[in-house]
CSV table of C-alpha atoms in Angstrom, one decimal:
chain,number,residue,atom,x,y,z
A,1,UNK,CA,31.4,52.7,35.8
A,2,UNK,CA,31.6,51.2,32.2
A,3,UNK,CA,29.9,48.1,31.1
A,4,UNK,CA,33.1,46.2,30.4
A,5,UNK,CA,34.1,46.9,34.8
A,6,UNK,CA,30.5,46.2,35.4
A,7,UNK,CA,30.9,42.8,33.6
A,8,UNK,CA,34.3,42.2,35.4
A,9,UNK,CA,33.2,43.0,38.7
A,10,UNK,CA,29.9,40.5,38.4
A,11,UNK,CA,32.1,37.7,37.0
A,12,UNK,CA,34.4,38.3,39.9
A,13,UNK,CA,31.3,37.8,42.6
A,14,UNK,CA,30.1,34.9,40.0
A,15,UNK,CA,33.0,33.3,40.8
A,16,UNK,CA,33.5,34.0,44.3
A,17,UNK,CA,29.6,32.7,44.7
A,18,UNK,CA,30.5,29.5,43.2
A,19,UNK,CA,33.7,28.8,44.6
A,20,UNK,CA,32.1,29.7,48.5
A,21,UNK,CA,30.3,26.5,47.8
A,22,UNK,CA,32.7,24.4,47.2
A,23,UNK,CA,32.8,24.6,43.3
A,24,UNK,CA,36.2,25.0,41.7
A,25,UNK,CA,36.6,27.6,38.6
A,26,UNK,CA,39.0,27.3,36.0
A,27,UNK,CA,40.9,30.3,35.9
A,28,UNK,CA,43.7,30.4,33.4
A,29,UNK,CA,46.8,32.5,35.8
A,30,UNK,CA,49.6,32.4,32.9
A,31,UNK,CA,49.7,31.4,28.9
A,32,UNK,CA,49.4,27.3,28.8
A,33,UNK,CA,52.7,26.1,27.0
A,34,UNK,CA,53.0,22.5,24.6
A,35,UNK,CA,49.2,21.5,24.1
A,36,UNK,CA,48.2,19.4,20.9
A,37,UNK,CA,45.3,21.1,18.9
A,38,UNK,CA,42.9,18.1,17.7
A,39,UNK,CA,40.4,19.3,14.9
A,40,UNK,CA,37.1,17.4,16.1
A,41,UNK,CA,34.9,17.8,12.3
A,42,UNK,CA,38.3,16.6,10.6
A,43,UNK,CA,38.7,13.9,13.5
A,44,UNK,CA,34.9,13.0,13.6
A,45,UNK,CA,35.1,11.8,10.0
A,46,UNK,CA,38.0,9.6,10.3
A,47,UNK,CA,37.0,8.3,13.6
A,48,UNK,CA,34.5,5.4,12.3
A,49,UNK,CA,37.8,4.1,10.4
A,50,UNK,CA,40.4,4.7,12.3
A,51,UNK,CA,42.0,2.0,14.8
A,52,UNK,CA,42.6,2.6,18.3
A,53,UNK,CA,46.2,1.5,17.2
A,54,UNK,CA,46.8,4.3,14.7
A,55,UNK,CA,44.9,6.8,16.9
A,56,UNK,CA,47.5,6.6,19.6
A,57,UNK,CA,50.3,6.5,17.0
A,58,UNK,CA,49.1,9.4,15.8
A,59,UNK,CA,48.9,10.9,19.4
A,60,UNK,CA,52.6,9.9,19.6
A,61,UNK,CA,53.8,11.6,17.1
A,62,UNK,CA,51.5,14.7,17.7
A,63,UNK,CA,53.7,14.9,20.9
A,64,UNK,CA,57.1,15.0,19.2
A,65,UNK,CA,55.8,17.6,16.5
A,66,UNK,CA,57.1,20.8,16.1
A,67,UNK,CA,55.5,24.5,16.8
A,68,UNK,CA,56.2,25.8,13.3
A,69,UNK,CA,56.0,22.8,11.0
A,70,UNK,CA,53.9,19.2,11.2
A,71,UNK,CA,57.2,17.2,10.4
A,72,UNK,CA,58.5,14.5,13.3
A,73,UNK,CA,61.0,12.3,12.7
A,74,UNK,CA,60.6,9.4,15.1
A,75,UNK,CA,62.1,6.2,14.8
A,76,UNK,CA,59.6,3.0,14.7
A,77,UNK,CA,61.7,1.9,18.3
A,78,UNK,CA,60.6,5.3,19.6
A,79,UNK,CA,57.0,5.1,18.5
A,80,UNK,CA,57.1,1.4,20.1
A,81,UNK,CA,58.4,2.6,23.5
A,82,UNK,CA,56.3,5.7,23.4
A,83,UNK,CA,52.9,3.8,22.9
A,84,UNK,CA,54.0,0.0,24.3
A,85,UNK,CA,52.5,-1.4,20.8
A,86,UNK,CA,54.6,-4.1,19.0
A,87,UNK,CA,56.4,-3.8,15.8
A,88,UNK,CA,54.3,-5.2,13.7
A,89,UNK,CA,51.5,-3.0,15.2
A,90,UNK,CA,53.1,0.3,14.7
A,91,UNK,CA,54.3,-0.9,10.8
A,92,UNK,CA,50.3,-1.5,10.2
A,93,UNK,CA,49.1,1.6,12.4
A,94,UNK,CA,51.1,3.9,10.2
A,95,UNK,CA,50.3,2.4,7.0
A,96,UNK,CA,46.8,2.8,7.9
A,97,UNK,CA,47.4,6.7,9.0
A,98,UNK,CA,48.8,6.7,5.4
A,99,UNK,CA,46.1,5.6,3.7
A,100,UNK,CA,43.9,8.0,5.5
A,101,UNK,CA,45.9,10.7,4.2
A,102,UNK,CA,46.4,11.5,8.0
A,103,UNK,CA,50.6,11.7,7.8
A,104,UNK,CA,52.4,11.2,4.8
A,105,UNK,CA,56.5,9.4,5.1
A,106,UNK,CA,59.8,11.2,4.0
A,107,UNK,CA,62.8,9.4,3.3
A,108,UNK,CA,64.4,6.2,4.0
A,109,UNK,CA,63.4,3.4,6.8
A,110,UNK,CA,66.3,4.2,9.2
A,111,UNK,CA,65.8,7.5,9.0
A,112,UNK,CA,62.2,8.4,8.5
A,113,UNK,CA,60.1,11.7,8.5
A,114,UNK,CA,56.6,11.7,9.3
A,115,UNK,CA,54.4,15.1,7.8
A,116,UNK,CA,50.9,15.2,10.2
A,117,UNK,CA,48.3,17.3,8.1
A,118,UNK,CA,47.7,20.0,9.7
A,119,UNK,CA,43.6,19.3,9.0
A,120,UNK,CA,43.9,17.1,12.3
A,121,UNK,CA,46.3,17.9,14.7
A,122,UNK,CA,48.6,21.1,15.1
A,123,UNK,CA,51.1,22.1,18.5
A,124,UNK,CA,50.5,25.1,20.8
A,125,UNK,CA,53.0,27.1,22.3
């Protein structure tokens, strides 16, 4: 027997050890579809200045991004019913991920783009 069977067939009694005493094991069965990446040392740095309110816009529009590209477009209504924060809220939570160079805007109010940088957040498929 190889090493590489050897390894498989100790992690397979590993496991079955652990989960005979009542211990769960993650075990991924198939390929895990739609997850958002988060960079942590990009995220890290920001965190100190970043507001709860523009954290969870940012989550918001992590969700509606795209596989192949950073670019959502999201009405401010749709932001507002995705994260129940007011108007006035969102308008400041997105100028502040502005400023922090976190998403940059495309085009006109009514029909706005948002660009995510791809330093903090990126889709899975």
């Amino acid at each position: 027997m190889d090493s590489k069977q050897y390894g498989s067939k100790r992690l397979r009694q590993a496991i079955e050890i652990i989960e005979s005493n009542g211990l769960s094991v993650y075990r991924r069965r198939r390929k895990e579809k739609s997850f958002v990446k988060l960079y942590t040392d990009s995220l890290e740095a920001i965190l100190p200045k970043i507001s709860g309110s523009a954290l969870k816009v940012l989550h918001a529009l992590g969700f509606r991004m795209g596989f192949e590209d950073t670019i959502v477009e999201m009405t401010q209504r749709e932001i507002q019913q995705a994260t129940a924060l007011s108007e006035h809220t969102i308008r400041e939570a997105l100028n502040e991920l502005e400023e922090l160079k976190i998403i940059s805007r495309l085009g006109p109010n009514n029909r706005r783009k948002y660009v995510l940088s791809q330093m903090f957040v990126k889709k899975g498929k």
